[in-house]
Short mmCIF file of C-alpha atoms and ligand atoms in Angstrom, two decimals:
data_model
loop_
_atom_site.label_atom_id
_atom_site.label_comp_id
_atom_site.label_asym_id
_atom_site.label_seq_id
_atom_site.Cartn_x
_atom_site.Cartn_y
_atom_site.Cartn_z
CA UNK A 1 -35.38 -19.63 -59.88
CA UNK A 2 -36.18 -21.52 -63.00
CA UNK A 3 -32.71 -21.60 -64.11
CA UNK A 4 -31.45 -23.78 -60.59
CA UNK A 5 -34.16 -26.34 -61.39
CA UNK A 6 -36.23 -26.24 -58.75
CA UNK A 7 -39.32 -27.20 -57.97
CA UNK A 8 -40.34 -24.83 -55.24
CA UNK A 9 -38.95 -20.90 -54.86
CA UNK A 10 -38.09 -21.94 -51.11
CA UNK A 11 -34.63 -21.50 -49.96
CA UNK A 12 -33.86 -23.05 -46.69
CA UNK A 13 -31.18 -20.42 -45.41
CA UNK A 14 -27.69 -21.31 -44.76
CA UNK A 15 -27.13 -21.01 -41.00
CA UNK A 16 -23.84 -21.75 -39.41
CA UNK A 17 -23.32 -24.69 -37.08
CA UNK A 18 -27.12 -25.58 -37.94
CA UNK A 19 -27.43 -26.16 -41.55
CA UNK A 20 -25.65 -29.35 -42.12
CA UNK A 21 -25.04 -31.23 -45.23
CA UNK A 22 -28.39 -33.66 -43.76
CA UNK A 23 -30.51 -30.38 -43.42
CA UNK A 24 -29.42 -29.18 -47.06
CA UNK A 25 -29.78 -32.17 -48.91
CA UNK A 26 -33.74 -33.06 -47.31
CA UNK A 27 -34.27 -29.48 -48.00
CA UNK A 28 -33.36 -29.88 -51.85
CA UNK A 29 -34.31 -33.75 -52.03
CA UNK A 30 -37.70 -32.23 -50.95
CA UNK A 31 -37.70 -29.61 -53.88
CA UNK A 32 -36.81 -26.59 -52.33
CA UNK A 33 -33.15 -25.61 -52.05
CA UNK A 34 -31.00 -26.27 -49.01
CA UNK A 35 -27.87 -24.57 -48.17
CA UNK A 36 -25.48 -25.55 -46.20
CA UNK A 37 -24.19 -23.00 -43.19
CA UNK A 38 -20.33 -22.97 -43.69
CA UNK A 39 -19.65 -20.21 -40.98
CA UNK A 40 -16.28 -19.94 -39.50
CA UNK A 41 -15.64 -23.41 -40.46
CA UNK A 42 -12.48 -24.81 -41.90
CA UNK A 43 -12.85 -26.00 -45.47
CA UNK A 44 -12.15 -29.54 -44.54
CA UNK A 45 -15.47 -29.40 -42.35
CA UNK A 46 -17.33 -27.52 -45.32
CA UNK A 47 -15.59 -30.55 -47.70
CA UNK A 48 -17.49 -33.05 -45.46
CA UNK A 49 -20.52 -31.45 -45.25
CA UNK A 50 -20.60 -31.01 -49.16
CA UNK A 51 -20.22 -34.95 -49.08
CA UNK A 52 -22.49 -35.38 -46.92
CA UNK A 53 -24.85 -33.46 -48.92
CA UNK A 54 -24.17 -35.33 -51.93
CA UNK A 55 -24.53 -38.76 -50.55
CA UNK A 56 -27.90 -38.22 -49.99
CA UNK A 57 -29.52 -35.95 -52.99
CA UNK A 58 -28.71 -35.62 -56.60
CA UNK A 59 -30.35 -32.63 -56.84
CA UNK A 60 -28.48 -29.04 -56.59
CA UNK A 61 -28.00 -27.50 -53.36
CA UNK A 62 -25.77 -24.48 -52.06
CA UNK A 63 -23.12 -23.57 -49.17
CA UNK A 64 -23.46 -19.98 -47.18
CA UNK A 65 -20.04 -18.61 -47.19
CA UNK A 66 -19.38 -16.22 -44.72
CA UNK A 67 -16.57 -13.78 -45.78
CA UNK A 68 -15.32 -12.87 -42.36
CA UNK A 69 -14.56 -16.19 -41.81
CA UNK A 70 -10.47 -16.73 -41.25
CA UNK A 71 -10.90 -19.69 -43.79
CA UNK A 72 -12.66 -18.04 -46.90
CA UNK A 73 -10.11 -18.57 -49.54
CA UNK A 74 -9.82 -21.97 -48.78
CA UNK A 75 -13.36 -22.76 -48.36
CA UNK A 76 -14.23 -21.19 -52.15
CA UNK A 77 -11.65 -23.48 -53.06
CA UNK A 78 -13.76 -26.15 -52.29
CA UNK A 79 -16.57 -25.05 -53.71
CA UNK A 80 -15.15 -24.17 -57.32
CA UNK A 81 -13.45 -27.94 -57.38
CA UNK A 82 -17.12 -29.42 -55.53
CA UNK A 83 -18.89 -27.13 -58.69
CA UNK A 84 -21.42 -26.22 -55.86
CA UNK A 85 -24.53 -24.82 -58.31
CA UNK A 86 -25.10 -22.04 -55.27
CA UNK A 87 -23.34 -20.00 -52.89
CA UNK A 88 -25.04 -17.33 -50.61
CA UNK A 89 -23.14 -14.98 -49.05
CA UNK A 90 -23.05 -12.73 -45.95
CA UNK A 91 -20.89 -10.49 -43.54
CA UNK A 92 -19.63 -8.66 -46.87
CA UNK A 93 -19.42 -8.24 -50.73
CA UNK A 94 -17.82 -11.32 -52.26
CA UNK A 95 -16.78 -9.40 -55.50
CA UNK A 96 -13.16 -11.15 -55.84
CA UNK A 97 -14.76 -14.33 -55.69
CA UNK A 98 -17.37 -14.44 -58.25
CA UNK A 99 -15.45 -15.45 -61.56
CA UNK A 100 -13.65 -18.55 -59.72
CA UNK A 101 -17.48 -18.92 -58.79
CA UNK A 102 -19.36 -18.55 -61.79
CA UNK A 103 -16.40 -19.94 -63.70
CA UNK A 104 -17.53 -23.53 -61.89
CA UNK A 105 -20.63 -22.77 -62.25
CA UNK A 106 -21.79 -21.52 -59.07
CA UNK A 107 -24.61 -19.35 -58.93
CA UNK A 108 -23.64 -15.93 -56.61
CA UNK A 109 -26.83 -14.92 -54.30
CA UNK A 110 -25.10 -12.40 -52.12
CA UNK A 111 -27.85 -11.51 -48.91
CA UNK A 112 -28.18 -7.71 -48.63
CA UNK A 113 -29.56 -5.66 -45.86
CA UNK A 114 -30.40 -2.36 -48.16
CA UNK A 115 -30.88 -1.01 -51.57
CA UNK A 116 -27.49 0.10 -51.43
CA UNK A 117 -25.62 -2.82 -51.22
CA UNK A 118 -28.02 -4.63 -53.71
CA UNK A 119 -26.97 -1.74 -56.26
CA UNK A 120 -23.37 -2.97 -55.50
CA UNK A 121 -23.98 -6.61 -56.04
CA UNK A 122 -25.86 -6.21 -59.14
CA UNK A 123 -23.00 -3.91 -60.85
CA UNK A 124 -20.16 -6.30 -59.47
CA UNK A 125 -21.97 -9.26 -61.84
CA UNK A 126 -24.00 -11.62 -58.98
CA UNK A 127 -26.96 -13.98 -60.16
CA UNK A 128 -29.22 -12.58 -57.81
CA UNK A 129 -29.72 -11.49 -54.18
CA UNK A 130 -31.55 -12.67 -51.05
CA UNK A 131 -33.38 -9.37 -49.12
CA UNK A 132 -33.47 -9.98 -45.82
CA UNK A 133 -35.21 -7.69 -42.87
CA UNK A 134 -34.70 -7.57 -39.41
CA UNK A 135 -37.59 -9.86 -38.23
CA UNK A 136 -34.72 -12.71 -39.52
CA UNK A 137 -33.00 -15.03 -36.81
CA UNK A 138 -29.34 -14.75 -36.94
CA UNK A 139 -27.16 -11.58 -37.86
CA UNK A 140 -29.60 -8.61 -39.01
CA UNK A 141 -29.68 -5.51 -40.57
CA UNK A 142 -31.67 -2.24 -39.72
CA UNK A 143 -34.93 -2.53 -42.24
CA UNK A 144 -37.79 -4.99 -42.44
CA UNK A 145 -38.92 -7.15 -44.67
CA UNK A 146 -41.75 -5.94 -45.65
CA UNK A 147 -40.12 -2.39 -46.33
CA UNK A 148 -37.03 -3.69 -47.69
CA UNK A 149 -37.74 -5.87 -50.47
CA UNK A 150 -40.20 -4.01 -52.90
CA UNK A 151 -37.44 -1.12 -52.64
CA UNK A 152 -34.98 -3.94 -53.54
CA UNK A 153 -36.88 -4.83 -56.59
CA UNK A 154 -37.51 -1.56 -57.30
CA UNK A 155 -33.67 -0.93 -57.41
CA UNK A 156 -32.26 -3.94 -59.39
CA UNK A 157 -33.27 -5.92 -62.24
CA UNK A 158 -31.89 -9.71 -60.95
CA UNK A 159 -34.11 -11.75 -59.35
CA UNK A 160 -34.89 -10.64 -55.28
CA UNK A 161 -35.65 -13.63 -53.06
CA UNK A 162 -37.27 -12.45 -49.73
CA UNK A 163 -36.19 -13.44 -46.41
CA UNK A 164 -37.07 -12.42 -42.71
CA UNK A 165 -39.97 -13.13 -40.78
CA UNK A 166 -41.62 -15.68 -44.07
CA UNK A 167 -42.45 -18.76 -41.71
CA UNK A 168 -45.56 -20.22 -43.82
CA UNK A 169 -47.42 -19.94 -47.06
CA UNK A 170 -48.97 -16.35 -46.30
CA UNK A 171 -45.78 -15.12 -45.87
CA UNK A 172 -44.47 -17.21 -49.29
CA UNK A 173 -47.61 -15.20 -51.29
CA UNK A 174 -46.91 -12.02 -49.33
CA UNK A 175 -43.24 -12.04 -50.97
CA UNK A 176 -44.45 -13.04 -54.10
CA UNK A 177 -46.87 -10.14 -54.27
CA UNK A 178 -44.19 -7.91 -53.68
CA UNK A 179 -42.35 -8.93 -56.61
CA UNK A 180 -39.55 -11.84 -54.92
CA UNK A 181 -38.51 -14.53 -57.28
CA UNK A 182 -38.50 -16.98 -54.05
CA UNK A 183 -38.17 -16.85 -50.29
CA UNK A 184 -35.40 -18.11 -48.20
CA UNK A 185 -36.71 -19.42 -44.32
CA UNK A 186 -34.06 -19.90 -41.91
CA UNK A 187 -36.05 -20.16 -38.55
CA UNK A 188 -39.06 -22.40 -40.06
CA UNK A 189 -36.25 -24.65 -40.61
CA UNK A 190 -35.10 -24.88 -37.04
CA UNK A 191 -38.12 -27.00 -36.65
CA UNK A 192 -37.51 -29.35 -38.81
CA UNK A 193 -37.04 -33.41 -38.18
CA UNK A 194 -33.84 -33.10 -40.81
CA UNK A 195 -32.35 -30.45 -38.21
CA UNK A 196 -29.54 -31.87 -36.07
CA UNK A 197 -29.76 -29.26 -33.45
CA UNK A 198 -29.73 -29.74 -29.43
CA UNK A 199 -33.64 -30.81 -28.44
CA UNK A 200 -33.26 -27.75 -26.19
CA UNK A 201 -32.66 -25.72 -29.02
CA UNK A 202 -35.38 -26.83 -30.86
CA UNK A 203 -37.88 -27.12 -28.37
CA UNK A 204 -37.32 -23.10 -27.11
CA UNK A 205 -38.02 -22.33 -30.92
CA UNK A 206 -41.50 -24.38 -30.64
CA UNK A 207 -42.14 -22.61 -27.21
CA UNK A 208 -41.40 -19.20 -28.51
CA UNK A 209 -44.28 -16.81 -28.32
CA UNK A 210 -44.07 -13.58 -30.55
CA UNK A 211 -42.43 -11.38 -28.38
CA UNK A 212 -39.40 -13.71 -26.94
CA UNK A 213 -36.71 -12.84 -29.32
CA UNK A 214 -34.32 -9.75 -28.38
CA UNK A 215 -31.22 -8.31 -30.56
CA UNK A 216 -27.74 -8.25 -29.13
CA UNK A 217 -24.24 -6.86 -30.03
CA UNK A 218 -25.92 -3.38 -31.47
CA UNK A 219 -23.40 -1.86 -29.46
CA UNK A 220 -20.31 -3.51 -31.32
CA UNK A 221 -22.13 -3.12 -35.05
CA UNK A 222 -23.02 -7.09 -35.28
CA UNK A 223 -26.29 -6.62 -34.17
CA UNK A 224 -27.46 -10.92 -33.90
CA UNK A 225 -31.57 -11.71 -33.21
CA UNK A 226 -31.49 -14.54 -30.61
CA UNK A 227 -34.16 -16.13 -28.29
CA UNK A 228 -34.49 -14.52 -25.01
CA UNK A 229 -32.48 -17.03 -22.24
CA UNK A 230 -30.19 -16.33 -19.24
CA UNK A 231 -27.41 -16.15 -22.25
CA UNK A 232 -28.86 -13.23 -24.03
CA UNK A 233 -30.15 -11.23 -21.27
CA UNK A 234 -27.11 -11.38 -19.00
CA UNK A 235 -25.12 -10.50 -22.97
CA UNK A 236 -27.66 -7.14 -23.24
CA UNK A 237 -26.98 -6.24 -19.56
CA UNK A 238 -22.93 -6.42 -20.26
CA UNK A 239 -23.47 -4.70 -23.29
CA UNK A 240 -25.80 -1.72 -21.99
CA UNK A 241 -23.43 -1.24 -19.51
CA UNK A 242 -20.71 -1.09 -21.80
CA UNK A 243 -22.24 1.29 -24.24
CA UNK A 244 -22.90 3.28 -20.17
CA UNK A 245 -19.64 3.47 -19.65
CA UNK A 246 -18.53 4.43 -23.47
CA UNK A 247 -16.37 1.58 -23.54
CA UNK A 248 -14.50 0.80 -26.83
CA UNK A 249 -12.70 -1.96 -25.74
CA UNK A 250 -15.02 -4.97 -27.03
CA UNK A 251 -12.52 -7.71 -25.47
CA UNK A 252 -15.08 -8.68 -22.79
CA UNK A 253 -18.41 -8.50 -24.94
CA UNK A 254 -16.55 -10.69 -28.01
CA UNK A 255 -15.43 -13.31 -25.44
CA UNK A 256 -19.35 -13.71 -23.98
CA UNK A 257 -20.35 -14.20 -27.43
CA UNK A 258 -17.40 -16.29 -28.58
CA UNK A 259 -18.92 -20.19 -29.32
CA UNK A 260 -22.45 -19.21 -27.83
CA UNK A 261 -24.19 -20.40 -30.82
CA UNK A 262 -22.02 -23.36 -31.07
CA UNK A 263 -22.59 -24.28 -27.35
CA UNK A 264 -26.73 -23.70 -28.45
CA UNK A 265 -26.26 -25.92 -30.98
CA UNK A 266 -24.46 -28.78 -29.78
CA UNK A 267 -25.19 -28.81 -25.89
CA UNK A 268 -28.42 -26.76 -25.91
CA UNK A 269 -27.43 -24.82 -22.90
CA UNK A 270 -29.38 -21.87 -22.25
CA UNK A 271 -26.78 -20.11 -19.49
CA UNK A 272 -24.50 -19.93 -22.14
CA UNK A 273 -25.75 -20.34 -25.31
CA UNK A 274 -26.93 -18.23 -27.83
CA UNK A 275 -30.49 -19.60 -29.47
CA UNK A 276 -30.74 -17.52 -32.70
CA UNK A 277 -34.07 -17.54 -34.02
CA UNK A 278 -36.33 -14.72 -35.65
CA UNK A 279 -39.58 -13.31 -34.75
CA UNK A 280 -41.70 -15.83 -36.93
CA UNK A 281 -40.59 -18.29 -33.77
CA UNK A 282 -43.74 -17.31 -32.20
CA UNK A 283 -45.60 -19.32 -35.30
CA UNK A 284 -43.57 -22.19 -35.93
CA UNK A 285 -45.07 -24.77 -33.23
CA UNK A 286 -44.44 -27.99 -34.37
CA UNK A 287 -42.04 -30.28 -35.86
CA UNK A 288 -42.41 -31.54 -39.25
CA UNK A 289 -40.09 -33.25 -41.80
CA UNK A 290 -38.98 -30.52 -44.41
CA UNK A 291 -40.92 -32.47 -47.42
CA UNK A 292 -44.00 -32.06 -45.52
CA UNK A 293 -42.46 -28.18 -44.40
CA UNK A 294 -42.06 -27.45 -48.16
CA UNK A 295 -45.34 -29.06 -49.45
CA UNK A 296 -47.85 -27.62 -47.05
CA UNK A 297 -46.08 -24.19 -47.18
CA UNK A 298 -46.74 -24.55 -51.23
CA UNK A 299 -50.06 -25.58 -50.92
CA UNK A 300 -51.15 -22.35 -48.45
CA UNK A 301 -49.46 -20.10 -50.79
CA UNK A 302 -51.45 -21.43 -53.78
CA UNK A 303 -54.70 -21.41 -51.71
CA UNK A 304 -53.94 -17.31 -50.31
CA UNK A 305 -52.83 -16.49 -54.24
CA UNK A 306 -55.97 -17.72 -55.31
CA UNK A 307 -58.19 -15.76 -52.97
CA UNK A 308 -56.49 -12.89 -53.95
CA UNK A 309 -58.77 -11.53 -56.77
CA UNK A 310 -62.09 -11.67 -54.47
CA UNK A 311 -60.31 -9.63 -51.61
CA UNK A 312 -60.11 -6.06 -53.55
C1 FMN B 401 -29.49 -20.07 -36.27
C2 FMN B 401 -29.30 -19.19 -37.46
C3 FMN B 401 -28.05 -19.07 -38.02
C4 FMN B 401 -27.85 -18.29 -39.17
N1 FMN B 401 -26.61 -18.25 -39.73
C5 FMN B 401 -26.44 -17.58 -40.90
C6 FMN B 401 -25.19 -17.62 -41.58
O1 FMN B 401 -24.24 -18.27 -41.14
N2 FMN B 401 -25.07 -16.94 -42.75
C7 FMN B 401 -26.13 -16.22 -43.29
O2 FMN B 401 -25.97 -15.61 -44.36
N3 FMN B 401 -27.33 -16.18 -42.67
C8 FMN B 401 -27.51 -16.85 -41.52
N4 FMN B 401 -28.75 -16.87 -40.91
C9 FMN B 401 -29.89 -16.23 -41.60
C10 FMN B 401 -30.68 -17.27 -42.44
O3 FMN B 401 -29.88 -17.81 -43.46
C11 FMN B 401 -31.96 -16.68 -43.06
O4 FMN B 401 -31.67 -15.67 -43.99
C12 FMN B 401 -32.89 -16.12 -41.99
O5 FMN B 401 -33.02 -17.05 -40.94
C13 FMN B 401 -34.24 -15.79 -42.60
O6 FMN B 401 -35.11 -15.24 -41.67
P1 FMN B 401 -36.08 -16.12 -40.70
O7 FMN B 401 -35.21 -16.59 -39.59
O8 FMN B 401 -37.09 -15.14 -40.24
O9 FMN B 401 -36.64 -17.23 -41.53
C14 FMN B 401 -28.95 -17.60 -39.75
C15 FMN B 401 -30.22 -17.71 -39.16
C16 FMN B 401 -30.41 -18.50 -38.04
C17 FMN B 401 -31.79 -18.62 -37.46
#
């Protein structure tokens, strides 16, 4: 954490079609560090959104690569000639990537669902890696957080930054007790003033109670944590019926899903988009500019680390 220069362990996390080059850079302008949400998008988008980020903050930030995405070769291009100083990555293990990366110097924070695959990053040469449970918004993995990430630390000797279900300062003390270097927040974020999504969007995360997120697409292995609408329950009756029937022709499923968390994001339909958001919803209730996200987060972490001795 030391080494990127920040001034607060917080990573806002890179979320596709939502983290913009606005989000990232009022994330890291604020001292935490943003990341920009690359997704499936084409590297000229990713280009602009770099910009973007850069107009507005001199301090570093990162981009999310995802490494299913159609355009990954050419979006890593951008990044090694933008000298990005930190890429996350999900949806896979970026091994071929990380001397073009590191040779820019990029920092390589893979996010892994298991100890596993955080053995694997580690041995292929990455800087670090983000843990993140199953209480997260977006696409999940089986364990949670709380579980996940002492085994993680246990397993590796890099730096472990905690994600999934970390929406305030207890939950930034809570990682830190269990050994994270940092946290990364992705739904707190949703919240934010900085955040260009739909108002829809953002006011179903500030309505959310604990209980009003569901998983789809278990059935086709991309299991996704999204906010309970007409959109994801009409999705988990296709898909229960599916899984019914044994069907292993996804065609249908894949083309309900196709653009839903695009349509979320930039029409804030709730018949057909997809509003992913994790559990920790049910606690984020207002908006707030991300300085003011990062600095009272910080200052109820210090307060529940301080407590700590007088509690055993
Ligand atoms: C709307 C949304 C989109 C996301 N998109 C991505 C993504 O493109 N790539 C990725 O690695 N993680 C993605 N995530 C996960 C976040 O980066 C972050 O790890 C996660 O939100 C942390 O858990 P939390 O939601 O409980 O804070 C997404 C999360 C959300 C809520």
């Amino acid at each position: 954490m030391q080494s990127l220069g920040l001034k607060y362990p917080i990573f806002q996390g890179g979320m596709a079609w939502v983290a913009n080059g606005h989000l990232a850079a009022a994330v890291s302008e604020a001292g935490g560090l943003g990341i920009i949400g690359s997704g499936h998008a084409p590297a000229d988008v990713v280009e602009h959104e770099i910009h973007t980020a850069k107009s507005l903050t001199d301090k570093p930030f990162g981009v999310n690569v995802m490494l299913l995405s159609p355009h990954v070769q050419e979006v890593i291009d951008v990044i090694v000639r933008e000298k990005v100083a930190v890429v996350t990555t999900g949806a896979g293990n970026p091994s071929e990537y990380i001397e073009r990366l590191k040779g820019a110097g990029s920092k390589v924070i893979p996010v892994v669902p298991s100890v596993g695959l955080a053995r694997i990053m580690e041995r292929v040469g990455v800087d670090a890696v983000i843990a993140e449970g199953m209480e997260s918004g977006g696409h999940i993995g089986k364990m949670t957080t709380m579980a996940l990430v002492p085994q993680v630390i246990d397993a590796v000797s890099i730096p472990v930054i905690a994600a999934g279900g970390i929406g305030d300062g207890r939950g930034v003390a809570a990682a830190l007790m269990l050994g994270a270097a940092g946290v990364q927040m992705g739904t707190r974020f949703l919240s934010a003033t900085e955040c260009d999504i739909h108002p829809n969007y953002k006011k179903a995360v500030l309505k959310a109670k604990d209980i009003d997120t569901l998983v789809t697409g278990d059935y086709l292995g991309h299991p996704a944590r999204v906010l309970k609408n007409k959109m994801s329950r009409a999705y988990l009756v296709a898909e229960k019926a599916a899984a019914q029937a044994g069907q292993d022709d996804f065609a249908e499923l894949e083309e309900l899903g196709n653009g839903s968390l695009r349509r979320a994001v930039q029409t804030g339909d709730s018949e057909t988009g997809s509003f992913m958001a994790g559990e920790i919803a049910g606690m984020v209730k207002q908006e707030m500019s991300c300085a003011d996200i990062l600095t009272s987060t910080v200052a109820q972490a210090k307060a529940c680390l301080q407590q700590g001795p007088a509690l055993l």
